[in-house]
Short mmCIF file of C-alpha atoms in Angstrom, two decimals:
data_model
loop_
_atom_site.label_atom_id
_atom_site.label_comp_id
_atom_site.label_asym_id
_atom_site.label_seq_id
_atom_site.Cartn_x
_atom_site.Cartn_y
_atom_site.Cartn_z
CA UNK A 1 255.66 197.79 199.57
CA UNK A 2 253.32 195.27 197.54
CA UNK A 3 250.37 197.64 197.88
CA UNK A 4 249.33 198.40 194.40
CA UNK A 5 247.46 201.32 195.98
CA UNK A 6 251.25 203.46 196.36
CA UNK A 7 252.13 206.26 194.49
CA UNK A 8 252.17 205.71 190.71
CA UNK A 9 256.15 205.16 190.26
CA UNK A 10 256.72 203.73 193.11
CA UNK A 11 253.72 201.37 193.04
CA UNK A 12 254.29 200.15 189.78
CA UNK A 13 258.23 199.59 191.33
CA UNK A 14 257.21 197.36 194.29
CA UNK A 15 254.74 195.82 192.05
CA UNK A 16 257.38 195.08 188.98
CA UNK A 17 259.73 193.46 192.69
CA UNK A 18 256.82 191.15 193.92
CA UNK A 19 256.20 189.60 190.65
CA UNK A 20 259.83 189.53 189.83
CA UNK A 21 260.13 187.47 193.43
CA UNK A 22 257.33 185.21 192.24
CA UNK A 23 258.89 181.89 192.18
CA UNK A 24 258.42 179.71 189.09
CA UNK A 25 257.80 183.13 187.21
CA UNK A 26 260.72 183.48 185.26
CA UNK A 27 262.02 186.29 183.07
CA UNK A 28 259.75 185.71 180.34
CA UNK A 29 256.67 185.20 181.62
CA UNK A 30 257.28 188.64 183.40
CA UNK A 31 257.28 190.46 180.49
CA UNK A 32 254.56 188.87 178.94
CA UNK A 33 252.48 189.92 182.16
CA UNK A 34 253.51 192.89 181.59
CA UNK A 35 252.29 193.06 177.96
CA UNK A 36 248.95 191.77 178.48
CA UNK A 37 248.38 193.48 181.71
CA UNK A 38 249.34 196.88 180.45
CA UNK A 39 251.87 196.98 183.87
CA UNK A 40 252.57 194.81 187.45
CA UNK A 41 250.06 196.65 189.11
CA UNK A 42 247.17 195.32 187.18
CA UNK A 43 248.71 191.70 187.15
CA UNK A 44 248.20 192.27 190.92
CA UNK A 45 245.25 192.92 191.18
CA UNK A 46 243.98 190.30 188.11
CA UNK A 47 240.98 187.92 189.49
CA UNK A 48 243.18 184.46 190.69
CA UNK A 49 241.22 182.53 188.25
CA UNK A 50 242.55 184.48 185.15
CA UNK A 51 246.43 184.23 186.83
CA UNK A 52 245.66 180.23 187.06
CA UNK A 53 244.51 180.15 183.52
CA UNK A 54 247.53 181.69 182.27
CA UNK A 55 250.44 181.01 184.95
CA UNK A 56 249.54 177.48 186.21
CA UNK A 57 247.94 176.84 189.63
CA UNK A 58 251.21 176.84 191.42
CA UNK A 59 252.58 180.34 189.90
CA UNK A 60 249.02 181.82 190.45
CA UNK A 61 249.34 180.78 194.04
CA UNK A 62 252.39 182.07 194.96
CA UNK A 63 251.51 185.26 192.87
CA UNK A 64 248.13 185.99 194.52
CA UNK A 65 249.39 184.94 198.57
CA UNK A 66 249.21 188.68 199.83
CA UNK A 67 251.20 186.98 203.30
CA UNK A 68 253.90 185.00 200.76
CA UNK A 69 254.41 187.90 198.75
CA UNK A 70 255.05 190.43 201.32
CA UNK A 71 257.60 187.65 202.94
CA UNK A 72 259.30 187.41 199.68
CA UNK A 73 259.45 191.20 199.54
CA UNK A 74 261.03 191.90 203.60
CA UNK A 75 263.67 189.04 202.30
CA UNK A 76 264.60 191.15 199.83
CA UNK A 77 264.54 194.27 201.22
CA UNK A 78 266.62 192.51 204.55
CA UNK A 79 269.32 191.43 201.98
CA UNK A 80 269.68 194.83 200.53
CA UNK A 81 270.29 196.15 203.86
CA UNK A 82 272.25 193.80 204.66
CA UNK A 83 274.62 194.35 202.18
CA UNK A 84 274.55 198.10 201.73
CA UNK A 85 272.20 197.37 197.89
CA UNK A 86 270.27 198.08 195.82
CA UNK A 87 267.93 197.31 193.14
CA UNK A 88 266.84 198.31 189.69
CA UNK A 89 263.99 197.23 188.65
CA UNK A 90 263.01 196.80 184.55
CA UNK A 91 261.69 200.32 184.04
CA UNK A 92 263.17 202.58 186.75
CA UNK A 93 265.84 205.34 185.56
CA UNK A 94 269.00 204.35 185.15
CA UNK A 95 268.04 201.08 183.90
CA UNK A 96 271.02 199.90 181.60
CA UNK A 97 269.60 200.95 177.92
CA UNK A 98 271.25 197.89 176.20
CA UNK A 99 269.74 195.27 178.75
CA UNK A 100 266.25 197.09 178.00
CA UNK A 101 266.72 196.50 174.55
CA UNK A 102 266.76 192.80 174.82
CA UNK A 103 264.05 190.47 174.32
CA UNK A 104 263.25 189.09 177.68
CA UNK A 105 265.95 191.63 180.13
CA UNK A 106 266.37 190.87 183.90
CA UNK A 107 263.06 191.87 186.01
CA UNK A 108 266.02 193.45 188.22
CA UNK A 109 269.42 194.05 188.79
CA UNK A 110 270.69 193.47 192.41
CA UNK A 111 273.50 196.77 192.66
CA UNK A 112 276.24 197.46 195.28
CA UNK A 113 278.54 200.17 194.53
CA UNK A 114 277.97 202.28 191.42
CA UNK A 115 277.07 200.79 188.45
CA UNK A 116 279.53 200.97 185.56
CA UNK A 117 279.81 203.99 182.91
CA UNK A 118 281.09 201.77 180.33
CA UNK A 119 281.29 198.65 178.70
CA UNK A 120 280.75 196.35 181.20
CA UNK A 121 280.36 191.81 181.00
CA UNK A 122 279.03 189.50 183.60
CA UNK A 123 281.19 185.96 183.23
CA UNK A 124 278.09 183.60 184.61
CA UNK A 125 279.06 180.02 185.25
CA UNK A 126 278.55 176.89 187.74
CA UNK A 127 279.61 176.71 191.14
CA UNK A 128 281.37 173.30 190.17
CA UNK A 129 283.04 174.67 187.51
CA UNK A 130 286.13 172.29 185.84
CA UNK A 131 289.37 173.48 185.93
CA UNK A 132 289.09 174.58 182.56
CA UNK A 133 286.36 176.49 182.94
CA UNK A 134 287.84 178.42 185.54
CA UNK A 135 291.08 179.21 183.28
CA UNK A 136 288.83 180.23 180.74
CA UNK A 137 287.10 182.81 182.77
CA UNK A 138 290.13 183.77 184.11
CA UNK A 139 290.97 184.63 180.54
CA UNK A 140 287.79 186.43 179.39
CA UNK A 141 288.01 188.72 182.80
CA UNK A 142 291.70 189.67 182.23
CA UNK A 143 290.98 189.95 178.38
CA UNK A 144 287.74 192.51 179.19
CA UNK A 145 289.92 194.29 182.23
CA UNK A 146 292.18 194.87 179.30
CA UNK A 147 289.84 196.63 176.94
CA UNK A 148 288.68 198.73 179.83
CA UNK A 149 285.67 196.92 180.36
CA UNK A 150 284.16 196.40 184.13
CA UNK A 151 283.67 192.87 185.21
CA UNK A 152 280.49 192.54 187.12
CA UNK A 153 279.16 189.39 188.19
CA UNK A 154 275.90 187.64 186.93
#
């Protein structure tokens, strides 16, 4: 699925995946790749020296491992079987238009279910949240359940 060689959509898809499952990539440096690189395909297929130059040594290493990077991709792929998934991946249809819109948006969105026609909020927090905290989320999901909003998680 990390063959840059695929059809063009779907290509550039698995492509947009394997540098989103780059570790030590990040959400921005994604879409700058993106940017200079014209799309994920191209970063691909970049010479390693010009990925070291502008991700680091470590990055660029993970990035360029054709044997890490098709790991990192049947993890993913495992997961999303295993729990009946899917993803959507910055660019595909059906991409949310308001998380497009931002600045630096999720490289993708892990999906089970359908994803919500309306208003929707994510409540992200700690694992070791205070008890506090978790009254106050408790609060902002019943408030948004209220207003008709869906409560996904982030």
């Amino acid at each position: 699925m990390c063959n840059t060689q695929d059809h063009d959509h779907e290509g550039e898809r698995a492509a947009r995946l394997c540098l989103h499952l780059t570790p030590g990539l990040g959400w921005v440096r994604f879409h700058r790749l993106l940017a200079s690189h014209d799309s994920a395909r191209a970063v691909l297929a970049a010479p390693p020296a010009v990925l070291r130059a502008s991700l680091g040594p470590a990055v660029a290493t993970a990035l360029t491992d054709a044997g890490a990077r098709q790991e990192r991709l049947d993890g993913a792929k495992a997961w999303l079987a295993r729990y009946d998934a899917r993803v959507l991946v910055f660019g595909d249809p059906g991409y949310p238009d308001g998380l497009r819109r931002h600045p630096a948006p999720p490289p993708a969105l892990w999906l089970r279910g359908r994803a919500p026609g309306r208003p929707a909020v994510a409540i992200v927090g700690t694992r070791r949240a205070s008890r506090a905290g978790r009254e106050r989320s408790a609060h902002l999901a019943r408030d948004a359940v209220g207003r008709e909003a869906w409560v996904v998680s982030g």
